């Protein structure tokens, strides 16, 4: 992408994000963002392959899906095979749409043998503060 | 803030964030963002007061500190007294500066009696994907 294309893309993304943040200040709390924490343990022998597949899935989701607001993936310093993903979707419908995408299905099938355990933790957001908007 | 001030603030923040994201693609991986997960258990009788103090601390940190990129705070649906905070700082120096701010010190002293346990988990980012930039 050229610089001016990147800028336009950034401004579009920022606009979408700010609009979303405004929507969540309405009275309908259930219509707010859906935030989930995924806790995974990965087969050590396949850790690098897993990270590559996860990185590709995150990059594609953020780029193609307006309702995928943030996917922050980290490994724990003291237990590198333990992965945590902090997932923020615009709403429940955005999350369900994400599960149906070809890039998500590709990630799930590619990583099936790499993931030793997966725990999904549902949360209630208190405040999601970032440089571009707060819910 | 008026609308044009907000827009200027947003564009400034976006610029700062994108510059930071570019910086992290350099070879010096240790100069990248610092990401930490805080796991807290709160005294149930003081939960609402704790959430209010935390919300104020997050809002102030994001607004005043250029190096505090994101503070995402949630409670667990099945254990509402369990709080998770996903913290992203531009670098180690930004984190250390954060600890010295008056708003952080106020939060720590106000919430001292509310926090039953606190665990800080150091991480290595894999990919921090969001609508405004990726590390």
mmCIF file of C-alpha atoms in Angstrom, chain B:
data_model
loop_
_atom_site.group_PDB
_atom_site.id
_atom_site.type_symbol
_atom_site.label_atom_id
_atom_site.label_comp_id
_atom_site.label_asym_id
_atom_site.label_seq_id
_atom_site.Cartn_x
_atom_site.Cartn_y
_atom_site.Cartn_z
ATOM 1 C CA UNK B 1 -13.894 19.088 23.765
ATOM 2 C CA UNK B 2 -15.347 20.402 20.539
ATOM 3 C CA UNK B 3 -15.619 18.107 17.528
ATOM 4 C CA UNK B 4 -12.600 19.522 15.696
ATOM 5 C CA UNK B 5 -10.486 19.292 18.855
ATOM 6 C CA UNK B 6 -11.534 15.670 19.247
ATOM 7 C CA UNK B 7 -10.619 14.955 15.654
ATOM 8 C CA UNK B 8 -7.205 16.563 16.086
ATOM 9 C CA UNK B 9 -6.667 14.580 19.295
ATOM 10 C CA UNK B 10 -7.653 11.358 17.547
ATOM 11 C CA UNK B 11 -5.337 11.985 14.626
ATOM 12 C CA UNK B 12 -2.493 12.832 16.985
ATOM 13 C CA UNK B 13 -3.103 9.646 18.946
ATOM 14 C CA UNK B 14 -3.343 7.593 15.785
ATOM 15 C CA UNK B 15 -0.075 9.037 14.502
ATOM 16 C CA UNK B 16 1.679 8.280 17.780
ATOM 17 C CA UNK B 17 0.319 4.751 17.757
ATOM 18 C CA UNK B 18 1.251 4.012 14.152
ATOM 19 C CA UNK B 19 4.753 5.386 14.698
ATOM 20 C CA UNK B 20 5.084 3.080 17.661
ATOM 21 C CA UNK B 21 3.882 0.104 15.626
ATOM 22 C CA UNK B 22 6.475 0.903 12.942
ATOM 23 C CA UNK B 23 9.191 1.119 15.571
ATOM 24 C CA UNK B 24 8.476 -2.384 16.756
ATOM 25 C CA UNK B 25 9.175 -3.913 13.380
ATOM 26 C CA UNK B 26 12.851 -3.081 13.799
ATOM 27 C CA UNK B 27 15.365 -5.736 14.722
ATOM 28 C CA UNK B 28 15.532 -4.624 18.371
ATOM 29 C CA UNK B 29 12.753 -6.739 19.740
ATOM 30 C CA UNK B 30 13.376 -5.608 23.319
ATOM 31 C CA UNK B 31 12.470 -2.045 22.308
ATOM 32 C CA UNK B 32 8.923 -3.140 21.393
ATOM 33 C CA UNK B 33 5.793 -2.715 23.455
ATOM 34 C CA UNK B 34 5.590 -4.077 26.971
ATOM 35 C CA UNK B 35 2.480 -6.194 27.500
ATOM 36 C CA UNK B 36 1.422 -7.467 30.890
ATOM 37 C CA UNK B 37 -1.630 -9.235 32.281
ATOM 38 C CA UNK B 38 -2.762 -8.322 35.799
ATOM 39 C CA UNK B 39 -4.988 -10.833 37.616
ATOM 40 C CA UNK B 40 -6.777 -9.417 40.661
ATOM 41 C CA UNK B 41 -9.261 -10.667 43.208
ATOM 42 C CA UNK B 42 -11.380 -7.920 44.781
ATOM 43 C CA UNK B 43 -13.211 -7.828 48.108
ATOM 44 C CA UNK B 44 -16.857 -8.430 47.014
ATOM 45 C CA UNK B 45 -18.152 -5.752 49.412
ATOM 46 C CA UNK B 46 -15.961 -3.151 47.697
ATOM 47 C CA UNK B 47 -16.287 -4.285 44.085
ATOM 48 C CA UNK B 48 -18.230 -1.306 42.765
ATOM 49 C CA UNK B 49 -15.878 1.161 44.487
ATOM 50 C CA UNK B 50 -12.906 -0.708 43.046
ATOM 51 C CA UNK B 51 -14.324 -0.611 39.503
ATOM 52 C CA UNK B 52 -14.930 3.128 39.791
ATOM 53 C CA UNK B 53 -11.356 3.769 40.972
ATOM 54 C CA UNK B 54 -9.932 1.531 38.237
ATOM 55 C CA UNK B 55 -12.040 3.205 35.538
ATOM 56 C CA UNK B 56 -10.833 6.629 36.617
ATOM 57 C CA UNK B 57 -7.210 5.491 36.660
ATOM 58 C CA UNK B 58 -7.472 3.992 33.157
ATOM 59 C CA UNK B 59 -9.223 7.023 31.676
ATOM 60 C CA UNK B 60 -6.603 9.385 33.138
ATOM 61 C CA UNK B 61 -3.618 7.248 32.101
ATOM 62 C CA UNK B 62 -4.794 6.937 28.487
ATOM 63 C CA UNK B 63 -5.556 10.661 28.299
ATOM 64 C CA UNK B 64 -2.341 11.991 29.911
ATOM 65 C CA UNK B 65 0.376 9.444 29.162
ATOM 66 C CA UNK B 66 1.565 9.059 25.550
ATOM 67 C CA UNK B 67 3.275 5.763 26.422
ATOM 68 C CA UNK B 68 0.178 4.053 27.835
ATOM 69 C CA UNK B 69 -1.255 2.516 24.660
ATOM 70 C CA UNK B 70 -4.076 0.367 26.034
ATOM 71 C CA UNK B 71 -5.535 -0.728 29.362
ATOM 72 C CA UNK B 72 -8.351 -3.220 28.860
ATOM 73 C CA UNK B 73 -10.086 -4.115 32.134
ATOM 74 C CA UNK B 74 -12.720 -6.834 32.436
ATOM 75 C CA UNK B 75 -14.360 -8.948 35.134
ATOM 76 C CA UNK B 76 -14.950 -12.673 34.604
ATOM 77 C CA UNK B 77 -18.640 -13.488 34.040
ATOM 78 C CA UNK B 78 -18.486 -16.610 36.203
ATOM 79 C CA UNK B 79 -16.374 -14.971 38.945
ATOM 80 C CA UNK B 80 -17.213 -11.252 38.995
ATOM 81 C CA UNK B 81 -14.715 -10.533 41.791
ATOM 82 C CA UNK B 82 -11.937 -11.698 39.473
ATOM 83 C CA UNK B 83 -10.553 -8.835 37.375
ATOM 84 C CA UNK B 84 -8.189 -9.103 34.422
ATOM 85 C CA UNK B 85 -6.320 -6.100 33.010
ATOM 86 C CA UNK B 86 -4.500 -6.399 29.702
ATOM 87 C CA UNK B 87 -1.884 -3.623 29.773
ATOM 88 C CA UNK B 88 0.097 -2.339 26.773
ATOM 89 C CA UNK B 89 2.855 0.256 27.211
ATOM 90 C CA UNK B 90 5.057 1.690 24.451
ATOM 91 C CA UNK B 91 8.159 0.387 26.235
ATOM 92 C CA UNK B 92 9.722 -0.260 29.650
ATOM 93 C CA UNK B 93 10.405 3.450 30.221
ATOM 94 C CA UNK B 94 6.743 4.307 29.588
ATOM 95 C CA UNK B 95 5.718 1.699 32.145
ATOM 96 C CA UNK B 96 8.151 2.993 34.754
ATOM 97 C CA UNK B 97 6.974 6.578 34.162
ATOM 98 C CA UNK B 98 3.370 5.388 34.623
ATOM 99 C CA UNK B 99 4.185 4.038 38.102
ATOM 100 C CA UNK B 100 5.405 7.497 39.146
ATOM 101 C CA UNK B 101 2.290 9.436 38.110
ATOM 102 C CA UNK B 102 0.024 10.961 40.741
ATOM 103 C CA UNK B 103 -3.079 9.282 39.268
ATOM 104 C CA UNK B 104 -1.484 5.832 39.516
ATOM 105 C CA UNK B 105 -0.335 6.464 43.090
ATOM 106 C CA UNK B 106 -3.845 7.694 44.004
ATOM 107 C CA UNK B 107 -5.367 4.511 42.519
ATOM 108 C CA UNK B 108 -2.913 2.295 44.431
ATOM 109 C CA UNK B 109 -3.587 3.955 47.772
ATOM 110 C CA UNK B 110 -7.377 4.144 47.257
ATOM 111 C CA UNK B 111 -7.668 0.471 46.305
ATOM 112 C CA UNK B 112 -5.143 -1.002 48.757
ATOM 113 C CA UNK B 113 -7.842 -2.358 51.093
ATOM 114 C CA UNK B 114 -10.025 -3.567 48.193
ATOM 115 C CA UNK B 115 -7.515 -5.857 46.478
ATOM 116 C CA UNK B 116 -7.308 -9.316 48.084
ATOM 117 C CA UNK B 117 -4.697 -10.612 45.649
ATOM 118 C CA UNK B 118 -2.700 -9.347 42.697
ATOM 119 C CA UNK B 119 -0.690 -11.395 40.220
ATOM 120 C CA UNK B 120 1.347 -9.696 37.478
ATOM 121 C CA UNK B 121 2.139 -11.883 34.463
ATOM 122 C CA UNK B 122 4.912 -10.830 32.092
ATOM 123 C CA UNK B 123 4.395 -11.712 28.445
ATOM 124 C CA UNK B 124 6.009 -11.723 25.005
ATOM 125 C CA UNK B 125 3.684 -10.267 22.370
ATOM 126 C CA UNK B 126 2.963 -12.513 19.368
ATOM 127 C CA UNK B 127 0.742 -10.055 17.503
ATOM 128 C CA UNK B 128 -1.263 -7.141 18.883
ATOM 129 C CA UNK B 129 -3.825 -6.620 16.161
ATOM 130 C CA UNK B 130 -6.308 -3.775 16.375
ATOM 131 C CA UNK B 131 -8.167 -1.502 14.023
ATOM 132 C CA UNK B 132 -5.491 1.190 14.329
ATOM 133 C CA UNK B 133 -2.210 -0.658 14.036
ATOM 134 C CA UNK B 134 -0.442 -3.960 14.487
ATOM 135 C CA UNK B 135 2.770 -4.706 16.356
#
